[in-house]
XYZ file of N, CA, C and O in Angstrom:
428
model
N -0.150 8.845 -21.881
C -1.301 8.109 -22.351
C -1.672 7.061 -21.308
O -0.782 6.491 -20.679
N -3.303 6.720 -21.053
C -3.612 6.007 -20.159
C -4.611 5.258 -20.695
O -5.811 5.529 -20.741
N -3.769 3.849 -21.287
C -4.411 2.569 -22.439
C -4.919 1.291 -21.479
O -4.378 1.054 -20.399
N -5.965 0.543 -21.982
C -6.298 -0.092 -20.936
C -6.296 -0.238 -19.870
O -6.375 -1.442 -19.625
N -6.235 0.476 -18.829
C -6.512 0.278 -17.317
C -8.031 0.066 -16.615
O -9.166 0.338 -17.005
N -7.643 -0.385 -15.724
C -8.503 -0.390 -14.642
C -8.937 0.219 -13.593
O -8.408 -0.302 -12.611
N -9.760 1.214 -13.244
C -9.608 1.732 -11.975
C -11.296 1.408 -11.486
O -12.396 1.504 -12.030
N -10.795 0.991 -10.192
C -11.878 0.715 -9.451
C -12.269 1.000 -7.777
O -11.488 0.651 -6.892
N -13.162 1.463 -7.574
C -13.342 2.019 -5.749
C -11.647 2.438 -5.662
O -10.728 1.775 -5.182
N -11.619 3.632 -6.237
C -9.940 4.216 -5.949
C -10.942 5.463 -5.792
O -12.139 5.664 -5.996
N -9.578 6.371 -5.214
C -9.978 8.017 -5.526
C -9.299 8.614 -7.284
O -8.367 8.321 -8.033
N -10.419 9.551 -7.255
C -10.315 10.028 -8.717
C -8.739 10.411 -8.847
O -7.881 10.871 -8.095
N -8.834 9.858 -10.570
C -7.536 10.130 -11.087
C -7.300 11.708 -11.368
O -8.209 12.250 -11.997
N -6.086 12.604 -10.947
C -5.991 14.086 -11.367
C -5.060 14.096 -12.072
O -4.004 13.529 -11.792
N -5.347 14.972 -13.498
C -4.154 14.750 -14.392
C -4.458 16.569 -14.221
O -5.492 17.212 -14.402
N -2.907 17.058 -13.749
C -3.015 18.537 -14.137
C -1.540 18.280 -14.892
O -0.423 18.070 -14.419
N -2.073 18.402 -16.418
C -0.981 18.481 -17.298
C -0.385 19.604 -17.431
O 0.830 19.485 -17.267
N -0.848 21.029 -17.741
C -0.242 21.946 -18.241
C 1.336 22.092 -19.351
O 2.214 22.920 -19.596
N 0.969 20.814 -19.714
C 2.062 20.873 -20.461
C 1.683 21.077 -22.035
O 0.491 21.107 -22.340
N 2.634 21.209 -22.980
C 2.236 20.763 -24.635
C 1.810 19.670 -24.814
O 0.876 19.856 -25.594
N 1.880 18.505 -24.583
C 1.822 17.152 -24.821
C 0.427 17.151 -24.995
O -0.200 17.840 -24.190
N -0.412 16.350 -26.127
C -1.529 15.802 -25.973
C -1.908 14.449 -24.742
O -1.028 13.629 -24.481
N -3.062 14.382 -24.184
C -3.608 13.592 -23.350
C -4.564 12.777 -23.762
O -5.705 13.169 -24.007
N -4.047 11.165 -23.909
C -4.497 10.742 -24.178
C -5.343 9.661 -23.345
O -4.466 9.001 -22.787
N -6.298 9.257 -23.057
C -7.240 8.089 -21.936
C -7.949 7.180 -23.175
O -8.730 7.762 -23.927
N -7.691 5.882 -23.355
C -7.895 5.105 -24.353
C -8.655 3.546 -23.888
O -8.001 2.853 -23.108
N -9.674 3.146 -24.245
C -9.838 1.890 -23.778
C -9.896 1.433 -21.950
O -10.167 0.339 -21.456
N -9.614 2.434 -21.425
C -9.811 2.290 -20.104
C -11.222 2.292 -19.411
O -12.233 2.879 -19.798
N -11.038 1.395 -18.150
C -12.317 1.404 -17.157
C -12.387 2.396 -16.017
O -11.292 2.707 -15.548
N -13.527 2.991 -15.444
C -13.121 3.866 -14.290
C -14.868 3.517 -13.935
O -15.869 3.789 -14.597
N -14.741 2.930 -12.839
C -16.144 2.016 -12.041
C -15.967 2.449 -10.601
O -14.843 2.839 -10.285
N -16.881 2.435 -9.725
C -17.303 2.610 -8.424
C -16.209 3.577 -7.832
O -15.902 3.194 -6.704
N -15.604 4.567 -8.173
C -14.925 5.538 -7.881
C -15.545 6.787 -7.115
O -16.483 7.482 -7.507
N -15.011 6.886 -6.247
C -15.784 8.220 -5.230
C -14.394 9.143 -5.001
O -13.243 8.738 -4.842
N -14.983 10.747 -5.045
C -14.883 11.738 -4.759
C -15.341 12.680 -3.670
O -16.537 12.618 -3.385
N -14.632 13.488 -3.057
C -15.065 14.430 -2.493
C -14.526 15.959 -3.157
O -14.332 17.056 -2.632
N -14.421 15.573 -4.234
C -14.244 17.173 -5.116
C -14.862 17.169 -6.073
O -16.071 16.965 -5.965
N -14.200 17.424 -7.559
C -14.652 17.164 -9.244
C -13.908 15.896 -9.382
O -12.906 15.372 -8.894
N -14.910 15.599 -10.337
C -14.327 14.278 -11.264
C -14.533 13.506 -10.196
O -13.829 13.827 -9.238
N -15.571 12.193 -9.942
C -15.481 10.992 -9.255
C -14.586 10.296 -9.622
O -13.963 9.664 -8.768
N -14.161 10.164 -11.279
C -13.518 8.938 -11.682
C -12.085 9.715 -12.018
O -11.030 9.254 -11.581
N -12.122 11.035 -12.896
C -10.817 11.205 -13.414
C -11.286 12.409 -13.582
O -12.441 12.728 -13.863
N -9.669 13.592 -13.269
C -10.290 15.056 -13.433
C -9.412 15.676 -13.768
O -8.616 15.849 -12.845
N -9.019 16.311 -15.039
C -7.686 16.825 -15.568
C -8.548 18.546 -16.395
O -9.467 19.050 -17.040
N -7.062 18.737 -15.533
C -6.806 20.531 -15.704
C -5.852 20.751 -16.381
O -4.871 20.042 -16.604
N -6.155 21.925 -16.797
C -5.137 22.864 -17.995
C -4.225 22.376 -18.575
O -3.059 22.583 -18.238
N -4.807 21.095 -20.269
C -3.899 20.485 -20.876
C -4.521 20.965 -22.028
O -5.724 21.158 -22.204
N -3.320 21.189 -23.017
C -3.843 22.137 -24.341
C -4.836 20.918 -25.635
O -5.534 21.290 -26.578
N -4.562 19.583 -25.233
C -5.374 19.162 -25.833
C -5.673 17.497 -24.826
O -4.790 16.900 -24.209
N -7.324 17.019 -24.942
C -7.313 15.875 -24.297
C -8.423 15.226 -25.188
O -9.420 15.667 -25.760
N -7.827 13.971 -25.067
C -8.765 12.908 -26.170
C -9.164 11.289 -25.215
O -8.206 10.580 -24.906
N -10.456 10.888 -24.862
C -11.038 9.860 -24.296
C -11.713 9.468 -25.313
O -12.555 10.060 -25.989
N -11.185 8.178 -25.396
C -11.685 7.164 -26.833
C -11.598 5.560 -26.227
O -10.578 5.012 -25.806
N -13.141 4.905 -26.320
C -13.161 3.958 -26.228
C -13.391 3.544 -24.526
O -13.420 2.375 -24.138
N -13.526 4.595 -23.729
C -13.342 4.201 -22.555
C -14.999 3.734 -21.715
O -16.085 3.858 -22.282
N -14.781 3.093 -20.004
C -16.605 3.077 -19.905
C -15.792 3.857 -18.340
O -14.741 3.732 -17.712
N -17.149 4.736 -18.267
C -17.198 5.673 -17.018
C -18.813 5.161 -15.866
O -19.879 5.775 -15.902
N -18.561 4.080 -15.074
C -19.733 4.252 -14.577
C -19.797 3.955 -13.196
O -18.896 3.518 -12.479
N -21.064 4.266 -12.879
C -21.114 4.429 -11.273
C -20.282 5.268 -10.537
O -20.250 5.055 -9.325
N -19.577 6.203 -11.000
C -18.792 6.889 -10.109
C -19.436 8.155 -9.381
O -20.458 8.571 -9.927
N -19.062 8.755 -8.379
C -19.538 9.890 -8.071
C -18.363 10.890 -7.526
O -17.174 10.571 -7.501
N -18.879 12.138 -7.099
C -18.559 13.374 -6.857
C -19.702 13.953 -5.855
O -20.811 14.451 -6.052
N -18.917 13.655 -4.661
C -20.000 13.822 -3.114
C -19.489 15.171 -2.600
O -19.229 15.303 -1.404
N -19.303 16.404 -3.666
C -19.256 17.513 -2.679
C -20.095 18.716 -2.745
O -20.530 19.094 -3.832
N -20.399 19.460 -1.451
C -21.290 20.161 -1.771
C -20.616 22.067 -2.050
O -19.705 22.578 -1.399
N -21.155 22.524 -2.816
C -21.355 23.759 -2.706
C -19.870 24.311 -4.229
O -19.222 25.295 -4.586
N -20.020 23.255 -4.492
C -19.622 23.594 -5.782
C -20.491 23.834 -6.989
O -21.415 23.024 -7.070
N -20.439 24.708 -7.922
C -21.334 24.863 -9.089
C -20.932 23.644 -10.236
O -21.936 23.059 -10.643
N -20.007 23.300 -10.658
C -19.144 22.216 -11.690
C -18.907 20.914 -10.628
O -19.056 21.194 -9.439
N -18.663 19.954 -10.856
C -18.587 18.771 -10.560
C -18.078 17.604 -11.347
O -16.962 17.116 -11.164
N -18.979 17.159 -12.267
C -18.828 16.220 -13.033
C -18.224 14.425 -12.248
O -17.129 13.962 -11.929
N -19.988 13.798 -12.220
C -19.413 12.683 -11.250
C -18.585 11.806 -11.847
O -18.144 10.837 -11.230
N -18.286 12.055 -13.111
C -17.493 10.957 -13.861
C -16.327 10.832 -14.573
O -15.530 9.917 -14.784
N -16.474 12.490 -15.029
C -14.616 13.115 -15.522
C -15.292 14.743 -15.347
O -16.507 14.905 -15.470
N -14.506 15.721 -15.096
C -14.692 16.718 -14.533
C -13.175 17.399 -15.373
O -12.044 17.114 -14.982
N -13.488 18.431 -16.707
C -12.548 18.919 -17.780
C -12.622 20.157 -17.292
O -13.666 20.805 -17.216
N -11.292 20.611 -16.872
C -11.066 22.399 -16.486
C -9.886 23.619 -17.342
O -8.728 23.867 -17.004
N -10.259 23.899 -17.897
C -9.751 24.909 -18.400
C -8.497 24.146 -19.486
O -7.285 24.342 -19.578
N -9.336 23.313 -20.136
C -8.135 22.365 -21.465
C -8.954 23.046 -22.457
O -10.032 23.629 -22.337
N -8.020 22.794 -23.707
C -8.029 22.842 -24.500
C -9.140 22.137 -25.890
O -10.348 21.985 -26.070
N -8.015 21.897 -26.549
C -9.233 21.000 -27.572
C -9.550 19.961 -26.888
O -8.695 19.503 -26.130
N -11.158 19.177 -27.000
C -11.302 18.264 -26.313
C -12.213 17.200 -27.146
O -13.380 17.382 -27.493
N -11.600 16.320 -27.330
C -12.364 15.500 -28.371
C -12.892 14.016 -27.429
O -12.103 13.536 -26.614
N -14.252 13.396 -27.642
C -14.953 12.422 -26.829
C -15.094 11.659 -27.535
O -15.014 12.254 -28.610
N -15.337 10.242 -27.810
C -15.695 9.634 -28.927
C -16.003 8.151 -28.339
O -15.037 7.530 -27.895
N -17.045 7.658 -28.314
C -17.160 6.273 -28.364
C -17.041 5.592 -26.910
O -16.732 4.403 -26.840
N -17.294 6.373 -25.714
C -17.396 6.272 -24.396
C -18.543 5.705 -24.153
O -19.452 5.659 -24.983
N -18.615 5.115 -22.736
C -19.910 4.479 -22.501
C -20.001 5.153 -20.777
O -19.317 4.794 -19.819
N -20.835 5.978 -20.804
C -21.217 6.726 -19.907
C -22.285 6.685 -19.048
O -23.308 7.317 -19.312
N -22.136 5.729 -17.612
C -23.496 5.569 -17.264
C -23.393 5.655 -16.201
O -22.204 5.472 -15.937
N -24.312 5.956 -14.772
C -24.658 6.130 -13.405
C -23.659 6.483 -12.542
O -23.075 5.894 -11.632
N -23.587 7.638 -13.053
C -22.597 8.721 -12.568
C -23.298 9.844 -11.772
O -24.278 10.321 -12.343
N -22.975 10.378 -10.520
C -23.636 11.009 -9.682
C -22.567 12.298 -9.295
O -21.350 12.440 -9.407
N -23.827 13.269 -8.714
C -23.416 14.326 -8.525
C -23.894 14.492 -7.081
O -24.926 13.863 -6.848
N -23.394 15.182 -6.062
C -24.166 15.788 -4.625
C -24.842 16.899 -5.500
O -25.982 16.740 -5.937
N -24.112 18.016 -5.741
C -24.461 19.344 -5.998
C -23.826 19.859 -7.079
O -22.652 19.496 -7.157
N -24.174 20.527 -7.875
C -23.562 20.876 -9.468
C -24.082 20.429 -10.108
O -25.224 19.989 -9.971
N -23.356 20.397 -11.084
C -24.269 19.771 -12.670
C -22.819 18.415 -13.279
O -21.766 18.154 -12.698
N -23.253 17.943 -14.335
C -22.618 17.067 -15.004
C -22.405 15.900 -14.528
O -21.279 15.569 -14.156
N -23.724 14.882 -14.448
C -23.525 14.109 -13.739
C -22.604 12.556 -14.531
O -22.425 11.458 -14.005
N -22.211 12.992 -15.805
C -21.322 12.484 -16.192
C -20.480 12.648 -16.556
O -19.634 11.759 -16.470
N -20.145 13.970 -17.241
C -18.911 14.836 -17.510
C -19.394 16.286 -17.294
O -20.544 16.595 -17.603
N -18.460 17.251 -16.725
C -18.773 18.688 -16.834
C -17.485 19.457 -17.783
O -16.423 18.840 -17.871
N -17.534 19.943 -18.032
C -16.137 20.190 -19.014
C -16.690 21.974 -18.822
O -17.674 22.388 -19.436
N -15.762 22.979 -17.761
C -15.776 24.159 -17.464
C -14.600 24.914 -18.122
O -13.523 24.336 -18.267
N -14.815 26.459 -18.610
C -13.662 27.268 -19.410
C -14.205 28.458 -18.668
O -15.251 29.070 -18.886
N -13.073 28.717 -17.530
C -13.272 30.021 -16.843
C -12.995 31.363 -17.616
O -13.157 32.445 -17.053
């Protein structure tokens, strides 16, 4: 679980869980964060369940080109249940792709 934090002008957070465990991101900040892949701010793969509650996602980006998925702000790949709730989602950028605030892809 990742409860109040801060992340700021860092590189995006990668959570590749693949585990059972639920994932939890709670009350956290993720601001002026840059990428050169998915997810500007935070980008988690193949976890059977992930829950973001309460958190603010802004200004971040995802500066790469020639990808179809992106997501400049959290970038969801091949998880599970995925529940959103009560986020504050704003000026989040993409180079190329779509989701310029979240993309959430199921290959």
């Amino acid at each position: 679980m990742l409860k109040e934090l801060v992340f700021m002008a860092t590189p995006p957070i990668v959570l590749v869980d693949g585990s059972s465990a639920e994932l939890i991101v709670e009350g956290s900040t993720f601001a002026d964060n840059d990428s050169q892949r998915n997810g500007g701010a935070l980008a988690i793969w193949d976890s059977p369940s992930v829950r973001l509650f309460d958190n603010e996602f802004f200004d971040n980006a995802a500066d790469l080109s020639g990808y179809q998925y992106s997501g400049g702000g959290v970038h969801l790949y091949e998880n599970g249940d995925i529940e959103i709730r009560n986020n504050w989602i704003s000026g989040n950028t993409v180079g190329d792709g779509g989701g310029g605030g979240i993309a959430s892809i199921r290959a």
